[in-house]
């Protein structure tokens, strides 16, 4: 799947964290559900992060959904989680994060793979997103939670085990194609340059 050009470029995680005002002393959990955030279960993710006793920093992206942003701001007020609205620089957020909690939308999953960011899929919609979950789990590049309790358990496990996140990243490197856009364009242009066959 093609992704924006900036996903083909490396971004220094420490610089990304500093730019976002994040510490390098605690893991960063990024949660998002696309530009229309209400399609995911972001309030559940915020509650799960708040339930964990281990050190962490959270960023939750509400997208264009103003009502959801207000709900998330109430839930994150005074916690270790910061609520953001619509964000242009998703690449920087992904560079700063240790794990992404998201529904398994195709573009978000492709961007996370390009950024070498392990995914914990939660709240995916039936159909294609559930198939994307199965792909991530079978390829060993992500975790899947189907319930709130499983979400809390897998978040706690991932943050407690840096080796698990390293193994997920290693497998991501085997499947990532950050240059997919260039490959698609090149293949399309090659087809257009072939002489047309007469019927």
PDB file of C-alpha atoms in Angstrom:
ATOM      1  CA  UNK A   1       0.000   0.000   0.000  1.00  0.00           C
ATOM      2  CA  UNK A   2       1.441   3.425  -0.884  1.00  0.00           C
ATOM      3  CA  UNK A   3       2.266   5.771   1.999  1.00  0.00           C
ATOM      4  CA  UNK A   4       3.494   9.350   2.039  1.00  0.00           C
ATOM      5  CA  UNK A   5       7.134   9.956   1.168  1.00  0.00           C
ATOM      6  CA  UNK A   6       8.164  10.948   4.692  1.00  0.00           C
ATOM      7  CA  UNK A   7       7.604   7.354   5.834  1.00  0.00           C
ATOM      8  CA  UNK A   8      10.537   6.263   3.671  1.00  0.00           C
ATOM      9  CA  UNK A   9      12.840   8.592   5.611  1.00  0.00           C
ATOM     10  CA  UNK A  10      14.268   7.672   9.031  1.00  0.00           C
ATOM     11  CA  UNK A  11      13.276   9.884  11.966  1.00  0.00           C
ATOM     12  CA  UNK A  12      15.329   9.955  15.162  1.00  0.00           C
ATOM     13  CA  UNK A  13      13.081   8.750  18.023  1.00  0.00           C
ATOM     14  CA  UNK A  14      14.883  10.876  20.646  1.00  0.00           C
ATOM     15  CA  UNK A  15      14.482  14.015  18.522  1.00  0.00           C
ATOM     16  CA  UNK A  16      10.816  13.205  17.892  1.00  0.00           C
ATOM     17  CA  UNK A  17      10.188  12.775  21.626  1.00  0.00           C
ATOM     18  CA  UNK A  18      11.985  16.015  22.442  1.00  0.00           C
ATOM     19  CA  UNK A  19       9.938  17.896  19.826  1.00  0.00           C
ATOM     20  CA  UNK A  20       6.744  16.543  21.378  1.00  0.00           C
ATOM     21  CA  UNK A  21       7.828  17.333  24.946  1.00  0.00           C
ATOM     22  CA  UNK A  22       8.113  13.669  25.896  1.00  0.00           C
ATOM     23  CA  UNK A  23      10.620  12.101  28.262  1.00  0.00           C
ATOM     24  CA  UNK A  24      13.091   9.427  27.209  1.00  0.00           C
ATOM     25  CA  UNK A  25      12.676   7.713  30.587  1.00  0.00           C
ATOM     26  CA  UNK A  26       9.278   6.073  30.017  1.00  0.00           C
ATOM     27  CA  UNK A  27       7.782   4.218  27.043  1.00  0.00           C
ATOM     28  CA  UNK A  28       5.379   6.067  24.759  1.00  0.00           C
ATOM     29  CA  UNK A  29       2.035   4.575  23.737  1.00  0.00           C
ATOM     30  CA  UNK A  30       0.378   6.201  20.731  1.00  0.00           C
ATOM     31  CA  UNK A  31      -3.354   5.606  20.211  1.00  0.00           C
ATOM     32  CA  UNK A  32      -5.284   6.625  17.132  1.00  0.00           C
ATOM     33  CA  UNK A  33      -8.239   5.530  15.021  1.00  0.00           C
ATOM     34  CA  UNK A  34      -7.909   7.439  11.761  1.00  0.00           C
ATOM     35  CA  UNK A  35      -8.946  11.007  10.974  1.00  0.00           C
ATOM     36  CA  UNK A  36     -12.474  10.210  12.221  1.00  0.00           C
ATOM     37  CA  UNK A  37     -11.408   8.959  15.619  1.00  0.00           C
ATOM     38  CA  UNK A  38     -14.886   7.995  16.807  1.00  0.00           C
ATOM     39  CA  UNK A  39     -14.782   4.876  14.636  1.00  0.00           C
ATOM     40  CA  UNK A  40     -12.317   3.329  17.098  1.00  0.00           C
ATOM     41  CA  UNK A  41     -12.510   2.740  20.858  1.00  0.00           C
ATOM     42  CA  UNK A  42     -10.144   5.425  22.071  1.00  0.00           C
ATOM     43  CA  UNK A  43     -11.898   6.019  25.432  1.00  0.00           C
ATOM     44  CA  UNK A  44     -11.247   2.339  26.241  1.00  0.00           C
ATOM     45  CA  UNK A  45      -7.575   2.783  25.366  1.00  0.00           C
ATOM     46  CA  UNK A  46      -7.284   5.813  27.658  1.00  0.00           C
ATOM     47  CA  UNK A  47      -8.898   3.880  30.516  1.00  0.00           C
ATOM     48  CA  UNK A  48      -6.566   0.942  29.906  1.00  0.00           C
ATOM     49  CA  UNK A  49      -3.496   3.178  29.996  1.00  0.00           C
ATOM     50  CA  UNK A  50      -4.712   4.791  33.206  1.00  0.00           C
ATOM     51  CA  UNK A  51      -5.221   1.334  34.741  1.00  0.00           C
ATOM     52  CA  UNK A  52      -1.589   0.339  34.207  1.00  0.00           C
ATOM     53  CA  UNK A  53       0.686   0.947  37.176  1.00  0.00           C
ATOM     54  CA  UNK A  54       3.961   0.938  35.249  1.00  0.00           C
ATOM     55  CA  UNK A  55       5.597   4.174  33.997  1.00  0.00           C
ATOM     56  CA  UNK A  56       4.354   5.273  30.574  1.00  0.00           C
ATOM     57  CA  UNK A  57       3.484   8.277  28.463  1.00  0.00           C
ATOM     58  CA  UNK A  58       0.415   8.279  26.258  1.00  0.00           C
ATOM     59  CA  UNK A  59      -0.637  10.257  23.204  1.00  0.00           C
ATOM     60  CA  UNK A  60      -4.194   9.792  21.957  1.00  0.00           C
ATOM     61  CA  UNK A  61      -5.253  11.331  18.639  1.00  0.00           C
ATOM     62  CA  UNK A  62      -8.927  12.276  18.296  1.00  0.00           C
ATOM     63  CA  UNK A  63      -8.684  13.367  14.664  1.00  0.00           C
ATOM     64  CA  UNK A  64     -11.368  15.740  13.378  1.00  0.00           C
ATOM     65  CA  UNK A  65     -13.967  14.516  15.901  1.00  0.00           C
ATOM     66  CA  UNK A  66     -14.485  17.489  18.241  1.00  0.00           C
ATOM     67  CA  UNK A  67     -16.915  15.671  20.546  1.00  0.00           C
ATOM     68  CA  UNK A  68     -14.535  12.735  20.908  1.00  0.00           C
ATOM     69  CA  UNK A  69     -11.669  15.119  21.635  1.00  0.00           C
ATOM     70  CA  UNK A  70     -13.680  16.724  24.443  1.00  0.00           C
ATOM     71  CA  UNK A  71     -14.471  13.287  25.902  1.00  0.00           C
ATOM     72  CA  UNK A  72     -10.826  12.241  25.709  1.00  0.00           C
ATOM     73  CA  UNK A  73      -9.630  15.510  27.250  1.00  0.00           C
ATOM     74  CA  UNK A  74     -11.923  14.897  30.238  1.00  0.00           C
ATOM     75  CA  UNK A  75     -10.594  11.334  30.577  1.00  0.00           C
ATOM     76  CA  UNK A  76      -6.932  12.332  30.241  1.00  0.00           C
ATOM     77  CA  UNK A  77      -7.032  15.427  32.443  1.00  0.00           C
ATOM     78  CA  UNK A  78      -4.427  14.961  35.179  1.00  0.00           C
ATOM     79  CA  UNK A  79      -3.176  11.632  33.770  1.00  0.00           C
ATOM     80  CA  UNK A  80      -0.026  10.516  31.926  1.00  0.00           C
ATOM     81  CA  UNK A  81      -1.943  10.650  28.649  1.00  0.00           C
ATOM     82  CA  UNK A  82      -2.180  13.715  26.410  1.00  0.00           C
ATOM     83  CA  UNK A  83      -5.069  14.238  23.978  1.00  0.00           C
ATOM     84  CA  UNK A  84      -4.414  15.643  20.511  1.00  0.00           C
ATOM     85  CA  UNK A  85      -6.838  16.660  17.774  1.00  0.00           C
ATOM     86  CA  UNK A  86      -6.128  16.190  14.079  1.00  0.00           C
ATOM     87  CA  UNK A  87      -2.387  15.775  13.493  1.00  0.00           C
ATOM     88  CA  UNK A  88      -0.539  16.373  10.207  1.00  0.00           C
ATOM     89  CA  UNK A  89       2.830  14.955  11.286  1.00  0.00           C
ATOM     90  CA  UNK A  90       1.871  11.348  11.976  1.00  0.00           C
ATOM     91  CA  UNK A  91       5.396  10.254  11.031  1.00  0.00           C
ATOM     92  CA  UNK A  92       6.881  12.135  13.996  1.00  0.00           C
ATOM     93  CA  UNK A  93       4.293  10.694  16.391  1.00  0.00           C
ATOM     94  CA  UNK A  94       5.097   7.189  15.185  1.00  0.00           C
ATOM     95  CA  UNK A  95       8.840   7.807  15.523  1.00  0.00           C
ATOM     96  CA  UNK A  96       8.356   8.891  19.141  1.00  0.00           C
ATOM     97  CA  UNK A  97       6.189   5.889  20.073  1.00  0.00           C
ATOM     98  CA  UNK A  98       7.129   2.422  21.288  1.00  0.00           C
ATOM     99  CA  UNK A  99       3.774   0.891  20.350  1.00  0.00           C
ATOM    100  CA  UNK A 100       0.646   1.990  18.483  1.00  0.00           C
ATOM    101  CA  UNK A 101      -2.845   1.042  19.660  1.00  0.00           C
ATOM    102  CA  UNK A 102      -5.268   1.387  16.753  1.00  0.00           C
ATOM    103  CA  UNK A 103      -8.008  -0.244  14.809  1.00  0.00           C
ATOM    104  CA  UNK A 104      -6.425  -2.077  11.899  1.00  0.00           C
ATOM    105  CA  UNK A 105      -7.254   0.313   9.079  1.00  0.00           C
ATOM    106  CA  UNK A 106      -5.189  -0.373   5.982  1.00  0.00           C
ATOM    107  CA  UNK A 107      -3.440   2.988   5.727  1.00  0.00           C
ATOM    108  CA  UNK A 108      -2.651   3.261   9.446  1.00  0.00           C
ATOM    109  CA  UNK A 109      -1.268  -0.277   9.442  1.00  0.00           C
ATOM    110  CA  UNK A 110       0.835   0.446   6.336  1.00  0.00           C
ATOM    111  CA  UNK A 111       2.216   3.631   7.906  1.00  0.00           C
ATOM    112  CA  UNK A 112       3.067   1.807  11.139  1.00  0.00           C
ATOM    113  CA  UNK A 113       4.856  -0.914   9.193  1.00  0.00           C
ATOM    114  CA  UNK A 114       6.814   1.690   7.204  1.00  0.00           C
ATOM    115  CA  UNK A 115       7.741   3.401  10.499  1.00  0.00           C
ATOM    116  CA  UNK A 116       8.735   0.047  12.090  1.00  0.00           C
ATOM    117  CA  UNK A 117       6.215   0.655  14.874  1.00  0.00           C
ATOM    118  CA  UNK A 118       4.670  -2.403  16.581  1.00  0.00           C
ATOM    119  CA  UNK A 119       0.877  -2.390  16.604  1.00  0.00           C
ATOM    120  CA  UNK A 120      -1.680  -3.538  19.127  1.00  0.00           C
ATOM    121  CA  UNK A 121      -4.912  -3.762  17.125  1.00  0.00           C
ATOM    122  CA  UNK A 122      -8.081  -3.016  19.074  1.00  0.00           C
ATOM    123  CA  UNK A 123     -11.557  -1.952  18.020  1.00  0.00           C
ATOM    124  CA  UNK A 124     -11.166  -3.010  14.393  1.00  0.00           C
ATOM    125  CA  UNK A 125     -14.302  -2.988  12.269  1.00  0.00           C
ATOM    126  CA  UNK A 126     -15.672  -6.246  10.817  1.00  0.00           C
ATOM    127  CA  UNK A 127     -14.543  -7.030   7.299  1.00  0.00           C
ATOM    128  CA  UNK A 128     -11.269  -5.723   5.929  1.00  0.00           C
ATOM    129  CA  UNK A 129      -9.946  -4.412   9.262  1.00  0.00           C
ATOM    130  CA  UNK A 130     -10.424  -7.812  10.886  1.00  0.00           C
ATOM    131  CA  UNK A 131      -8.558  -9.370   7.956  1.00  0.00           C
ATOM    132  CA  UNK A 132      -5.786  -6.820   8.502  1.00  0.00           C
ATOM    133  CA  UNK A 133      -5.633  -7.944  12.146  1.00  0.00           C
ATOM    134  CA  UNK A 134      -5.185 -11.534  11.046  1.00  0.00           C
ATOM    135  CA  UNK A 135      -2.400 -10.508   8.664  1.00  0.00           C
ATOM    136  CA  UNK A 136      -0.584  -8.600  11.445  1.00  0.00           C
ATOM    137  CA  UNK A 137      -0.906 -11.489  13.906  1.00  0.00           C
ATOM    138  CA  UNK A 138       0.138 -14.187  11.403  1.00  0.00           C
ATOM    139  CA  UNK A 139       3.074 -12.120  10.129  1.00  0.00           C
ATOM    140  CA  UNK A 140       4.187 -11.610  13.733  1.00  0.00           C
ATOM    141  CA  UNK A 141       4.222  -7.816  13.403  1.00  0.00           C
ATOM    142  CA  UNK A 142       1.418  -6.983  15.809  1.00  0.00           C
ATOM    143  CA  UNK A 143      -0.781  -8.039  18.695  1.00  0.00           C
ATOM    144  CA  UNK A 144      -4.576  -8.238  18.678  1.00  0.00           C
ATOM    145  CA  UNK A 145      -6.946  -7.494  21.583  1.00  0.00           C
ATOM    146  CA  UNK A 146     -10.619  -8.367  21.196  1.00  0.00           C
ATOM    147  CA  UNK A 147     -11.768  -7.197  24.639  1.00  0.00           C
ATOM    148  CA  UNK A 148     -10.953  -4.447  27.108  1.00  0.00           C
ATOM    149  CA  UNK A 149      -9.381  -6.910  29.550  1.00  0.00           C
ATOM    150  CA  UNK A 150      -7.226  -8.351  26.783  1.00  0.00           C
ATOM    151  CA  UNK A 151      -6.210  -4.801  25.819  1.00  0.00           C
ATOM    152  CA  UNK A 152      -5.029  -4.068  29.369  1.00  0.00           C
ATOM    153  CA  UNK A 153      -3.186  -7.406  29.560  1.00  0.00           C
ATOM    154  CA  UNK A 154      -1.405  -7.005  26.196  1.00  0.00           C
ATOM    155  CA  UNK A 155      -0.452  -3.388  26.870  1.00  0.00           C
ATOM    156  CA  UNK A 156       1.026  -4.380  30.214  1.00  0.00           C
ATOM    157  CA  UNK A 157       2.863  -7.320  28.629  1.00  0.00           C
ATOM    158  CA  UNK A 158       4.279  -5.227  25.764  1.00  0.00           C
ATOM    159  CA  UNK A 159       5.479  -2.432  28.036  1.00  0.00           C
ATOM    160  CA  UNK A 160       7.009  -4.933  30.477  1.00  0.00           C
ATOM    161  CA  UNK A 161       8.913  -6.775  27.770  1.00  0.00           C
ATOM    162  CA  UNK A 162      11.127  -4.634  25.497  1.00  0.00           C
ATOM    163  CA  UNK A 163      12.339  -7.866  23.864  1.00  0.00           C
ATOM    164  CA  UNK A 164       8.786  -8.526  22.645  1.00  0.00           C
ATOM    165  CA  UNK A 165       8.673  -5.106  20.984  1.00  0.00           C
ATOM    166  CA  UNK A 166      12.128  -5.720  19.487  1.00  0.00           C
ATOM    167  CA  UNK A 167      10.944  -9.048  18.032  1.00  0.00           C
ATOM    168  CA  UNK A 168       7.900  -7.353  16.497  1.00  0.00           C
ATOM    169  CA  UNK A 169      10.126  -4.641  14.975  1.00  0.00           C
ATOM    170  CA  UNK A 170      12.485  -7.255  13.543  1.00  0.00           C
ATOM    171  CA  UNK A 171       9.584  -8.994  11.809  1.00  0.00           C
ATOM    172  CA  UNK A 172       8.252  -5.651  10.559  1.00  0.00           C
ATOM    173  CA  UNK A 173      11.604  -5.026   8.876  1.00  0.00           C
ATOM    174  CA  UNK A 174      11.027  -8.224   6.897  1.00  0.00           C
ATOM    175  CA  UNK A 175       7.701  -7.077   5.435  1.00  0.00           C
ATOM    176  CA  UNK A 176       7.960  -3.294   5.293  1.00  0.00           C
ATOM    177  CA  UNK A 177       7.948  -1.536   1.928  1.00  0.00           C
ATOM    178  CA  UNK A 178       8.410   2.188   2.636  1.00  0.00           C
ATOM    179  CA  UNK A 179       9.077   2.732  -1.078  1.00  0.00           C
ATOM    180  CA  UNK A 180       5.749   1.170  -2.127  1.00  0.00           C
ATOM    181  CA  UNK A 181       4.570   4.421  -3.727  1.00  0.00           C
ATOM    182  CA  UNK A 182       7.650   4.628  -5.962  1.00  0.00           C
ATOM    183  CA  UNK A 183       7.311   0.949  -6.903  1.00  0.00           C
ATOM    184  CA  UNK A 184       3.650   1.386  -7.854  1.00  0.00           C
ATOM    185  CA  UNK A 185       4.353   4.504  -9.922  1.00  0.00           C
ATOM    186  CA  UNK A 186       7.315   2.841 -11.654  1.00  0.00           C
ATOM    187  CA  UNK A 187       5.260  -0.264 -12.478  1.00  0.00           C
ATOM    188  CA  UNK A 188       2.397   1.877 -13.808  1.00  0.00           C
ATOM    189  CA  UNK A 189       4.712   3.990 -15.970  1.00  0.00           C
ATOM    190  CA  UNK A 190       6.408   0.856 -17.306  1.00  0.00           C
ATOM    191  CA  UNK A 191       3.009  -0.470 -18.394  1.00  0.00           C
ATOM    192  CA  UNK A 192       2.119   2.833 -20.059  1.00  0.00           C
ATOM    193  CA  UNK A 193       5.410   2.880 -21.969  1.00  0.00           C
ATOM    194  CA  UNK A 194       4.820  -0.548 -23.519  1.00  0.00           C
ATOM    195  CA  UNK A 195       3.550  -0.435 -27.074  1.00  0.00           C
ATOM    196  CA  UNK A 196      -0.163  -1.082 -27.290  1.00  0.00           C
ATOM    197  CA  UNK A 197      -1.115  -4.498 -28.640  1.00  0.00           C
ATOM    198  CA  UNK A 198      -3.486  -4.594 -31.547  1.00  0.00           C
ATOM    199  CA  UNK A 199      -6.515  -6.809 -31.107  1.00  0.00           C
TER     200      UNK A 199
END
